[in-house]
């Protein structure tokens, strides 16, 4: 596809400082699309990629088009507040939603936690989500967007996520973020740790003083505290071959090394034609993150395959969302929950932000 420049020049985000106006976040809703249908004010619009840029209902508009501020807009059957911008790239269309920070935070909570977990757990998640968004925004560089709308960043549900309880947790922590040496931290979080979180160094090879391994008590009630996944020998043989390291007829899956927090660092796939070494993270990616829920597992052979017996869900770094739930139910306030999972950080106030830009929408349903 012919390349058409569609670069939005952003002002450098810089440091977060007191007194700043509420930041705007740019969230990429869709990428690499050939076309997109939008609905605004009861009117449907179709935007298509063309050799000369974009066409809106057949009308050429250049390589970048900002929709009139007449929202909310419905994009791919989901409503969004804020503004919508569409960019033409060499791979197709990118649809970006520009939204005030606090409205974004409220719209992420339903996709990350359950309202039944209690306000202290929800407030901890709101601060973590806000901090993560600010961290990404400050490091976006010249990219035309700051965050993705899915699990590669945070699950952003637009208006459908704006439940009253989500706004309550957002407003109760309005403008609060976690800082290390004055800057918003990489506030990583995950579903369940399996009893102990992992450090950033052991998972990503990057030492961050506030992302260290800590114990997480009380996770036994989590549905991800104990899990199992069966994988056939043939599937693992195909994975080895796809990695360019075929092993023939697979005979054994052997854990070779574990990280300090008990996660699998490396496994050996042993077969009739030799063996190959695969990192635990690479094996999880190949099998799927919802299937092999974490790298905290052991392997048991069966006649036609292997059973992976594991604990935890996610990469294991930062705040365990289930662990936050447990602490909240024990009466631990959200500030102490955050201090447990992000030790050494400082809880700061972004600014005296104005009241919520948008009213809370009715709950869209249980998580």
mmCIF file of C-alpha atoms in Angstrom:
data_model
loop_
_atom_site.group_PDB
_atom_site.id
_atom_site.type_symbol
_atom_site.label_atom_id
_atom_site.label_comp_id
_atom_site.label_asym_id
_atom_site.label_seq_id
_atom_site.Cartn_x
_atom_site.Cartn_y
_atom_site.Cartn_z
ATOM 1 C CA UNK A 1 0.000 0.000 0.000
ATOM 2 C CA UNK A 2 1.336 3.436 -0.947
ATOM 3 C CA UNK A 3 2.707 5.369 2.005
ATOM 4 C CA UNK A 4 0.953 8.622 2.807
ATOM 5 C CA UNK A 5 2.386 10.672 5.651
ATOM 6 C CA UNK A 6 -0.117 11.201 8.433
ATOM 7 C CA UNK A 7 1.969 12.340 11.375
ATOM 8 C CA UNK A 8 0.494 14.552 14.045
ATOM 9 C CA UNK A 9 3.085 16.728 15.728
ATOM 10 C CA UNK A 10 2.490 16.604 19.477
ATOM 11 C CA UNK A 11 3.897 18.959 22.035
ATOM 12 C CA UNK A 12 6.372 17.190 24.276
ATOM 13 C CA UNK A 13 4.454 15.794 27.214
ATOM 14 C CA UNK A 14 7.322 16.384 29.605
ATOM 15 C CA UNK A 15 7.071 16.015 33.322
ATOM 16 C CA UNK A 16 3.833 15.987 35.228
ATOM 17 C CA UNK A 17 3.707 19.051 37.449
ATOM 18 C CA UNK A 18 1.288 20.602 39.871
ATOM 19 C CA UNK A 19 -0.976 23.231 38.410
ATOM 20 C CA UNK A 20 -1.090 21.690 34.950
ATOM 21 C CA UNK A 21 -4.469 21.474 33.233
ATOM 22 C CA UNK A 22 -6.059 18.061 32.958
ATOM 23 C CA UNK A 23 -4.094 16.185 30.302
ATOM 24 C CA UNK A 24 -5.724 14.794 27.194
ATOM 25 C CA UNK A 25 -5.025 11.204 26.258
ATOM 26 C CA UNK A 26 -5.013 9.872 22.734
ATOM 27 C CA UNK A 27 -6.211 6.271 22.633
ATOM 28 C CA UNK A 28 -5.887 4.176 19.484
ATOM 29 C CA UNK A 29 -9.187 2.364 19.003
ATOM 30 C CA UNK A 30 -8.452 0.693 15.657
ATOM 31 C CA UNK A 31 -5.351 0.129 13.558
ATOM 32 C CA UNK A 32 -4.609 -1.092 10.030
ATOM 33 C CA UNK A 33 -8.254 -0.880 8.982
ATOM 34 C CA UNK A 34 -9.314 -0.506 5.355
ATOM 35 C CA UNK A 35 -12.460 1.322 6.372
ATOM 36 C CA UNK A 36 -14.429 2.306 9.458
ATOM 37 C CA UNK A 37 -18.079 3.154 10.041
ATOM 38 C CA UNK A 38 -18.926 5.865 12.552
ATOM 39 C CA UNK A 39 -22.226 7.123 13.909
ATOM 40 C CA UNK A 40 -22.581 10.650 15.308
ATOM 41 C CA UNK A 41 -25.792 12.524 16.038
ATOM 42 C CA UNK A 42 -27.809 9.781 14.386
ATOM 43 C CA UNK A 43 -25.840 10.108 11.155
ATOM 44 C CA UNK A 44 -23.683 7.285 9.794
ATOM 45 C CA UNK A 45 -20.345 8.024 8.115
ATOM 46 C CA UNK A 46 -17.978 5.736 6.282
ATOM 47 C CA UNK A 47 -14.264 6.512 6.181
ATOM 48 C CA UNK A 48 -12.086 4.591 3.726
ATOM 49 C CA UNK A 49 -8.399 4.411 2.922
ATOM 50 C CA UNK A 50 -7.559 5.666 -0.554
ATOM 51 C CA UNK A 51 -4.354 6.173 -2.506
ATOM 52 C CA UNK A 52 -4.554 9.914 -1.913
ATOM 53 C CA UNK A 53 -5.330 9.679 1.818
ATOM 54 C CA UNK A 54 -8.824 9.386 3.310
ATOM 55 C CA UNK A 55 -12.326 9.569 1.938
ATOM 56 C CA UNK A 56 -15.332 10.363 4.100
ATOM 57 C CA UNK A 57 -18.507 9.174 2.387
ATOM 58 C CA UNK A 58 -16.525 9.240 -0.852
ATOM 59 C CA UNK A 59 -15.188 12.778 -0.314
ATOM 60 C CA UNK A 60 -11.378 13.186 -0.170
ATOM 61 C CA UNK A 61 -10.231 14.873 3.061
ATOM 62 C CA UNK A 62 -6.461 14.425 3.038
ATOM 63 C CA UNK A 63 -4.414 12.026 5.149
ATOM 64 C CA UNK A 64 -5.696 13.191 8.541
ATOM 65 C CA UNK A 65 -9.257 13.980 9.472
ATOM 66 C CA UNK A 66 -10.641 15.181 12.791
ATOM 67 C CA UNK A 67 -14.345 14.616 13.130
ATOM 68 C CA UNK A 68 -16.455 17.622 14.203
ATOM 69 C CA UNK A 69 -16.884 17.816 18.000
ATOM 70 C CA UNK A 70 -20.451 16.561 17.800
ATOM 71 C CA UNK A 71 -20.008 13.360 19.760
ATOM 72 C CA UNK A 72 -20.442 11.049 21.369
ATOM 73 C CA UNK A 73 -19.357 8.862 18.484
ATOM 74 C CA UNK A 74 -19.986 5.188 17.949
ATOM 75 C CA UNK A 75 -16.995 3.346 16.520
ATOM 76 C CA UNK A 76 -17.170 -0.386 15.830
ATOM 77 C CA UNK A 77 -20.476 -0.559 17.728
ATOM 78 C CA UNK A 78 -19.068 1.095 20.879
ATOM 79 C CA UNK A 79 -19.779 4.695 21.978
ATOM 80 C CA UNK A 80 -16.988 7.102 22.911
ATOM 81 C CA UNK A 81 -16.839 10.579 24.335
ATOM 82 C CA UNK A 82 -14.260 13.171 23.396
ATOM 83 C CA UNK A 83 -13.045 13.669 19.845
ATOM 84 C CA UNK A 84 -12.278 11.238 17.069
ATOM 85 C CA UNK A 85 -9.387 11.583 14.654
ATOM 86 C CA UNK A 86 -8.593 9.279 11.753
ATOM 87 C CA UNK A 87 -5.123 8.972 10.244
ATOM 88 C CA UNK A 88 -4.009 7.362 7.008
ATOM 89 C CA UNK A 89 -0.851 5.261 7.433
ATOM 90 C CA UNK A 90 0.988 2.907 5.128
ATOM 91 C CA UNK A 91 -0.956 -0.015 6.666
ATOM 92 C CA UNK A 92 -4.413 1.518 6.576
ATOM 93 C CA UNK A 93 -6.485 3.623 8.953
ATOM 94 C CA UNK A 94 -5.855 4.416 12.578
ATOM 95 C CA UNK A 95 -8.784 5.653 14.649
ATOM 96 C CA UNK A 96 -7.846 7.723 17.694
ATOM 97 C CA UNK A 97 -10.064 8.903 20.519
ATOM 98 C CA UNK A 98 -8.883 12.035 22.349
ATOM 99 C CA UNK A 99 -10.299 12.034 25.868
ATOM 100 C CA UNK A 100 -9.608 13.880 29.160
ATOM 101 C CA UNK A 101 -7.537 11.875 31.606
ATOM 102 C CA UNK A 102 -10.174 11.373 34.300
ATOM 103 C CA UNK A 103 -12.851 10.265 31.841
ATOM 104 C CA UNK A 104 -10.330 7.770 30.454
ATOM 105 C CA UNK A 105 -9.606 6.382 33.922
ATOM 106 C CA UNK A 106 -13.317 5.918 34.666
ATOM 107 C CA UNK A 107 -13.775 4.113 31.351
ATOM 108 C CA UNK A 108 -10.987 1.582 32.076
ATOM 109 C CA UNK A 109 -12.078 0.279 35.470
ATOM 110 C CA UNK A 110 -14.942 -1.946 34.316
ATOM 111 C CA UNK A 111 -12.550 -3.720 31.951
ATOM 112 C CA UNK A 112 -10.000 -4.345 34.699
ATOM 113 C CA UNK A 113 -11.753 -5.016 38.023
ATOM 114 C CA UNK A 114 -15.146 -5.935 39.461
ATOM 115 C CA UNK A 115 -17.384 -3.500 41.363
ATOM 116 C CA UNK A 116 -17.856 -6.185 44.033
ATOM 117 C CA UNK A 117 -14.225 -5.797 45.098
ATOM 118 C CA UNK A 118 -14.935 -2.666 47.137
ATOM 119 C CA UNK A 119 -13.959 0.972 46.796
ATOM 120 C CA UNK A 120 -10.455 0.630 48.267
ATOM 121 C CA UNK A 121 -9.442 -1.922 45.619
ATOM 122 C CA UNK A 122 -11.138 0.161 42.920
ATOM 123 C CA UNK A 123 -9.342 3.293 44.064
ATOM 124 C CA UNK A 124 -6.012 1.484 43.987
ATOM 125 C CA UNK A 125 -6.779 0.413 40.412
ATOM 126 C CA UNK A 126 -7.836 3.954 39.463
ATOM 127 C CA UNK A 127 -4.503 5.359 40.669
ATOM 128 C CA UNK A 128 -2.555 2.599 38.913
ATOM 129 C CA UNK A 129 -4.492 3.137 35.671
ATOM 130 C CA UNK A 130 -4.020 6.902 35.816
ATOM 131 C CA UNK A 131 -0.317 6.539 36.555
ATOM 132 C CA UNK A 132 0.206 4.047 33.744
ATOM 133 C CA UNK A 133 -1.559 6.365 31.300
ATOM 134 C CA UNK A 134 0.563 9.342 32.344
ATOM 135 C CA UNK A 135 3.723 7.238 32.054
ATOM 136 C CA UNK A 136 2.825 6.188 28.517
ATOM 137 C CA UNK A 137 1.804 9.721 27.551
ATOM 138 C CA UNK A 138 5.119 11.147 28.711
ATOM 139 C CA UNK A 139 7.003 8.619 26.587
ATOM 140 C CA UNK A 140 4.914 8.669 23.415
ATOM 141 C CA UNK A 141 7.406 10.834 21.554
ATOM 142 C CA UNK A 142 6.123 11.780 18.122
ATOM 143 C CA UNK A 143 3.632 8.918 17.892
ATOM 144 C CA UNK A 144 0.132 10.210 17.160
ATOM 145 C CA UNK A 145 -1.346 8.167 20.013
ATOM 146 C CA UNK A 146 -0.420 7.392 23.605
ATOM 147 C CA UNK A 147 -2.158 4.109 24.428
ATOM 148 C CA UNK A 148 -3.934 1.188 22.834
ATOM 149 C CA UNK A 149 -7.503 0.365 23.871
ATOM 150 C CA UNK A 150 -6.914 -3.341 24.587
ATOM 151 C CA UNK A 151 -4.876 -5.518 26.948
ATOM 152 C CA UNK A 152 -1.612 -4.427 25.320
ATOM 153 C CA UNK A 153 -2.166 -1.300 27.442
ATOM 154 C CA UNK A 154 -5.410 -1.080 29.452
ATOM 155 C CA UNK A 155 -8.900 -2.222 28.540
ATOM 156 C CA UNK A 156 -10.688 1.004 27.558
ATOM 157 C CA UNK A 157 -14.454 0.610 27.131
ATOM 158 C CA UNK A 158 -15.522 4.159 26.319
ATOM 159 C CA UNK A 159 -18.956 5.201 27.570
ATOM 160 C CA UNK A 160 -19.868 1.563 28.237
ATOM 161 C CA UNK A 161 -17.274 1.559 31.006
ATOM 162 C CA UNK A 162 -18.598 4.638 32.786
ATOM 163 C CA UNK A 163 -20.473 2.910 35.591
ATOM 164 C CA UNK A 164 -21.344 5.060 38.645
ATOM 165 C CA UNK A 165 -18.998 3.040 40.866
ATOM 166 C CA UNK A 166 -16.178 3.625 38.379
ATOM 167 C CA UNK A 167 -16.714 7.389 38.517
ATOM 168 C CA UNK A 168 -16.874 7.185 42.305
ATOM 169 C CA UNK A 169 -13.422 5.572 42.497
ATOM 170 C CA UNK A 170 -12.073 7.979 39.881
ATOM 171 C CA UNK A 171 -13.387 11.086 41.620
ATOM 172 C CA UNK A 172 -12.184 9.886 45.026
ATOM 173 C CA UNK A 173 -8.614 9.734 43.662
ATOM 174 C CA UNK A 174 -8.893 12.578 41.148
ATOM 175 C CA UNK A 175 -5.461 13.633 39.937
ATOM 176 C CA UNK A 176 -3.521 11.203 42.136
ATOM 177 C CA UNK A 177 -0.595 9.346 40.601
ATOM 178 C CA UNK A 178 2.430 7.385 41.781
ATOM 179 C CA UNK A 179 5.822 8.968 41.270
ATOM 180 C CA UNK A 180 9.441 7.969 41.487
ATOM 181 C CA UNK A 181 11.812 10.934 41.541
ATOM 182 C CA UNK A 182 8.924 13.134 40.498
ATOM 183 C CA UNK A 183 7.925 11.193 37.374
ATOM 184 C CA UNK A 184 4.902 8.893 36.871
ATOM 185 C CA UNK A 185 6.028 5.307 37.288
ATOM 186 C CA UNK A 186 5.460 2.342 35.036
ATOM 187 C CA UNK A 187 2.481 1.186 37.112
ATOM 188 C CA UNK A 188 2.324 -2.381 35.818
ATOM 189 C CA UNK A 189 -0.418 -4.651 37.116
ATOM 190 C CA UNK A 190 -1.767 -8.136 36.459
ATOM 191 C CA UNK A 191 -4.602 -10.432 37.469
ATOM 192 C CA UNK A 192 -3.146 -12.840 40.026
ATOM 193 C CA UNK A 193 0.445 -13.266 41.196
ATOM 194 C CA UNK A 194 0.316 -16.833 42.446
ATOM 195 C CA UNK A 195 1.535 -15.838 45.909
ATOM 196 C CA UNK A 196 4.452 -13.578 44.954
ATOM 197 C CA UNK A 197 4.904 -10.887 42.348
ATOM 198 C CA UNK A 198 7.833 -10.834 39.944
ATOM 199 C CA UNK A 199 10.376 -8.053 39.608
ATOM 200 C CA UNK A 200 10.715 -6.054 36.421
ATOM 201 C CA UNK A 201 14.299 -7.286 36.175
ATOM 202 C CA UNK A 202 13.379 -10.973 36.057
ATOM 203 C CA UNK A 203 10.543 -10.546 33.549
ATOM 204 C CA UNK A 204 11.702 -7.695 31.310
ATOM 205 C CA UNK A 205 15.421 -7.526 32.087
ATOM 206 C CA UNK A 206 14.996 -3.965 33.303
ATOM 207 C CA UNK A 207 15.636 -3.020 36.920
ATOM 208 C CA UNK A 208 13.077 -0.604 38.329
ATOM 209 C CA UNK A 209 13.405 0.068 42.079
ATOM 210 C CA UNK A 210 9.645 0.177 42.644
ATOM 211 C CA UNK A 211 8.857 -3.019 40.695
ATOM 212 C CA UNK A 212 10.379 -5.655 42.945
ATOM 213 C CA UNK A 213 9.107 -9.035 44.085
ATOM 214 C CA UNK A 214 6.719 -8.910 47.058
ATOM 215 C CA UNK A 215 4.555 -11.478 48.773
ATOM 216 C CA UNK A 216 0.830 -11.484 48.012
ATOM 217 C CA UNK A 217 -1.198 -13.127 50.776
ATOM 218 C CA UNK A 218 -4.683 -14.547 50.413
ATOM 219 C CA UNK A 219 -4.847 -15.234 46.680
ATOM 220 C CA UNK A 220 -6.006 -18.816 47.178
ATOM 221 C CA UNK A 221 -9.628 -17.862 46.441
ATOM 222 C CA UNK A 222 -8.731 -16.497 43.014
ATOM 223 C CA UNK A 223 -10.028 -18.604 40.095
ATOM 224 C CA UNK A 224 -6.518 -18.295 38.664
ATOM 225 C CA UNK A 225 -4.757 -19.422 41.823
ATOM 226 C CA UNK A 226 -4.649 -22.959 40.423
ATOM 227 C CA UNK A 227 -5.120 -23.807 36.775
ATOM 228 C CA UNK A 228 -4.225 -26.523 34.284
ATOM 229 C CA UNK A 229 -3.772 -26.560 30.528
ATOM 230 C CA UNK A 230 -3.363 -29.654 28.367
ATOM 231 C CA UNK A 231 -1.184 -29.409 25.246
ATOM 232 C CA UNK A 232 -0.692 -32.177 22.716
ATOM 233 C CA UNK A 233 2.748 -33.376 21.694
ATOM 234 C CA UNK A 234 1.971 -32.457 18.104
ATOM 235 C CA UNK A 235 1.206 -28.841 18.996
ATOM 236 C CA UNK A 236 4.472 -28.459 20.875
ATOM 237 C CA UNK A 237 6.350 -30.064 17.973
ATOM 238 C CA UNK A 238 4.825 -27.471 15.637
ATOM 239 C CA UNK A 239 5.807 -24.668 18.009
ATOM 240 C CA UNK A 240 9.422 -25.857 18.021
ATOM 241 C CA UNK A 241 9.415 -26.086 14.220
ATOM 242 C CA UNK A 242 7.852 -22.614 13.874
ATOM 243 C CA UNK A 243 10.682 -21.230 15.979
ATOM 244 C CA UNK A 244 13.130 -22.740 13.486
ATOM 245 C CA UNK A 245 14.257 -25.411 15.923
ATOM 246 C CA UNK A 246 12.433 -28.689 15.105
ATOM 247 C CA UNK A 247 12.987 -31.536 17.559
ATOM 248 C CA UNK A 248 11.247 -34.380 15.751
ATOM 249 C CA UNK A 249 8.968 -36.566 17.854
ATOM 250 C CA UNK A 250 8.622 -34.813 21.212
ATOM 251 C CA UNK A 251 9.441 -36.920 24.249
ATOM 252 C CA UNK A 252 9.895 -34.482 27.124
ATOM 253 C CA UNK A 253 9.254 -30.949 28.273
ATOM 254 C CA UNK A 254 11.784 -30.124 30.969
ATOM 255 C CA UNK A 255 11.931 -26.978 33.113
ATOM 256 C CA UNK A 256 15.570 -25.848 33.066
ATOM 257 C CA UNK A 257 15.522 -22.648 35.119
ATOM 258 C CA UNK A 258 13.214 -20.577 37.277
ATOM 259 C CA UNK A 259 13.258 -16.911 38.207
ATOM 260 C CA UNK A 260 13.670 -15.765 41.832
ATOM 261 C CA UNK A 261 9.862 -15.488 42.206
ATOM 262 C CA UNK A 262 9.309 -19.058 40.984
ATOM 263 C CA UNK A 263 8.385 -18.418 37.359
ATOM 264 C CA UNK A 264 9.745 -20.545 34.541
ATOM 265 C CA UNK A 265 12.677 -18.844 32.862
ATOM 266 C CA UNK A 266 13.515 -21.582 30.362
ATOM 267 C CA UNK A 267 12.270 -24.986 29.236
ATOM 268 C CA UNK A 268 13.788 -27.653 27.022
ATOM 269 C CA UNK A 269 11.710 -29.389 24.361
ATOM 270 C CA UNK A 270 13.406 -32.769 23.950
ATOM 271 C CA UNK A 271 12.657 -34.938 20.930
ATOM 272 C CA UNK A 272 13.940 -37.694 18.649
ATOM 273 C CA UNK A 273 16.024 -35.191 16.642
ATOM 274 C CA UNK A 274 17.513 -33.346 19.581
ATOM 275 C CA UNK A 275 16.343 -30.600 21.863
ATOM 276 C CA UNK A 276 15.748 -26.879 21.848
ATOM 277 C CA UNK A 277 15.562 -24.291 24.607
ATOM 278 C CA UNK A 278 12.626 -21.900 24.825
ATOM 279 C CA UNK A 279 12.034 -19.135 27.337
ATOM 280 C CA UNK A 280 8.948 -19.418 29.501
ATOM 281 C CA UNK A 281 7.639 -16.134 28.125
ATOM 282 C CA UNK A 282 8.118 -17.273 24.507
ATOM 283 C CA UNK A 283 6.295 -20.525 25.208
ATOM 284 C CA UNK A 284 3.424 -18.610 26.819
ATOM 285 C CA UNK A 285 3.165 -16.321 23.792
ATOM 286 C CA UNK A 286 3.141 -19.312 21.447
ATOM 287 C CA UNK A 287 0.433 -21.174 23.386
ATOM 288 C CA UNK A 288 -1.617 -18.051 24.159
ATOM 289 C CA UNK A 289 -1.709 -15.913 27.285
ATOM 290 C CA UNK A 290 -5.243 -16.981 28.211
ATOM 291 C CA UNK A 291 -4.322 -20.647 27.917
ATOM 292 C CA UNK A 292 -0.954 -20.614 29.652
ATOM 293 C CA UNK A 293 -2.082 -17.993 32.125
ATOM 294 C CA UNK A 294 1.336 -17.297 33.585
ATOM 295 C CA UNK A 295 4.891 -18.629 33.528
ATOM 296 C CA UNK A 296 4.507 -19.922 37.074
ATOM 297 C CA UNK A 297 3.928 -23.587 36.182
ATOM 298 C CA UNK A 298 5.231 -27.128 36.270
ATOM 299 C CA UNK A 299 4.831 -29.752 33.547
ATOM 300 C CA UNK A 300 3.484 -33.288 33.849
ATOM 301 C CA UNK A 301 3.677 -35.749 30.932
ATOM 302 C CA UNK A 302 0.659 -37.727 29.761
ATOM 303 C CA UNK A 303 0.433 -40.419 27.055
ATOM 304 C CA UNK A 304 -0.586 -38.022 24.254
ATOM 305 C CA UNK A 305 0.609 -34.677 25.574
ATOM 306 C CA UNK A 306 1.580 -32.609 28.569
ATOM 307 C CA UNK A 307 -0.356 -30.971 31.377
ATOM 308 C CA UNK A 308 0.802 -27.553 32.533
ATOM 309 C CA UNK A 309 -0.150 -27.018 36.184
ATOM 310 C CA UNK A 310 0.127 -23.366 37.050
ATOM 311 C CA UNK A 311 -0.717 -20.501 39.351
ATOM 312 C CA UNK A 312 -1.410 -16.853 38.631
ATOM 313 C CA UNK A 313 -2.543 -14.857 35.634
ATOM 314 C CA UNK A 314 -0.414 -12.342 33.777
ATOM 315 C CA UNK A 315 3.216 -11.285 33.735
ATOM 316 C CA UNK A 316 3.282 -11.001 37.522
ATOM 317 C CA UNK A 317 4.910 -7.560 37.751
ATOM 318 C CA UNK A 318 3.519 -4.761 39.921
ATOM 319 C CA UNK A 319 0.087 -4.847 41.516
ATOM 320 C CA UNK A 320 -1.827 -8.099 41.702
ATOM 321 C CA UNK A 321 -5.420 -7.045 41.150
ATOM 322 C CA UNK A 322 -6.699 -10.040 43.106
ATOM 323 C CA UNK A 323 -4.164 -9.286 45.811
ATOM 324 C CA UNK A 324 -5.491 -5.715 46.003
ATOM 325 C CA UNK A 325 -8.977 -7.167 46.390
ATOM 326 C CA UNK A 326 -7.847 -9.345 49.296
ATOM 327 C CA UNK A 327 -6.094 -6.471 51.067
ATOM 328 C CA UNK A 328 -9.108 -4.185 50.584
ATOM 329 C CA UNK A 329 -11.410 -6.794 52.115
ATOM 330 C CA UNK A 330 -9.058 -6.949 55.098
ATOM 331 C CA UNK A 331 -9.592 -3.238 55.648
ATOM 332 C CA UNK A 332 -6.345 -1.987 54.089
ATOM 333 C CA UNK A 333 -6.834 1.507 52.542
ATOM 334 C CA UNK A 334 -5.881 2.043 48.919
ATOM 335 C CA UNK A 335 -2.824 4.148 49.700
ATOM 336 C CA UNK A 336 -1.311 1.267 51.688
ATOM 337 C CA UNK A 337 -2.274 -1.208 48.974
ATOM 338 C CA UNK A 338 -0.355 0.875 46.456
ATOM 339 C CA UNK A 339 2.618 1.231 48.813
ATOM 340 C CA UNK A 340 2.755 -2.566 49.157
ATOM 341 C CA UNK A 341 2.897 -3.263 45.439
ATOM 342 C CA UNK A 342 4.958 -0.213 44.406
ATOM 343 C CA UNK A 343 7.369 0.215 47.341
ATOM 344 C CA UNK A 344 9.274 3.465 47.603
ATOM 345 C CA UNK A 345 6.909 5.448 45.395
ATOM 346 C CA UNK A 346 5.258 8.719 46.346
ATOM 347 C CA UNK A 347 1.563 9.431 45.893
ATOM 348 C CA UNK A 348 1.306 12.843 44.252
ATOM 349 C CA UNK A 349 -1.494 15.133 43.127
ATOM 350 C CA UNK A 350 -1.509 16.115 39.475
ATOM 351 C CA UNK A 351 -3.399 19.343 40.056
ATOM 352 C CA UNK A 352 -6.631 20.732 41.421
ATOM 353 C CA UNK A 353 -8.598 19.280 38.554
ATOM 354 C CA UNK A 354 -12.026 20.556 37.636
ATOM 355 C CA UNK A 355 -15.131 18.449 38.355
ATOM 356 C CA UNK A 356 -15.809 15.509 36.078
ATOM 357 C CA UNK A 357 -16.120 16.576 32.453
ATOM 358 C CA UNK A 358 -18.904 14.086 31.805
ATOM 359 C CA UNK A 359 -21.715 12.756 33.995
ATOM 360 C CA UNK A 360 -21.584 9.125 34.973
ATOM 361 C CA UNK A 361 -23.474 6.880 32.562
ATOM 362 C CA UNK A 362 -25.629 3.986 33.796
ATOM 363 C CA UNK A 363 -23.828 0.731 34.497
ATOM 364 C CA UNK A 364 -23.342 -1.352 31.355
ATOM 365 C CA UNK A 365 -23.449 -4.663 33.186
ATOM 366 C CA UNK A 366 -21.367 -6.838 35.468
ATOM 367 C CA UNK A 367 -17.804 -7.652 34.593
#
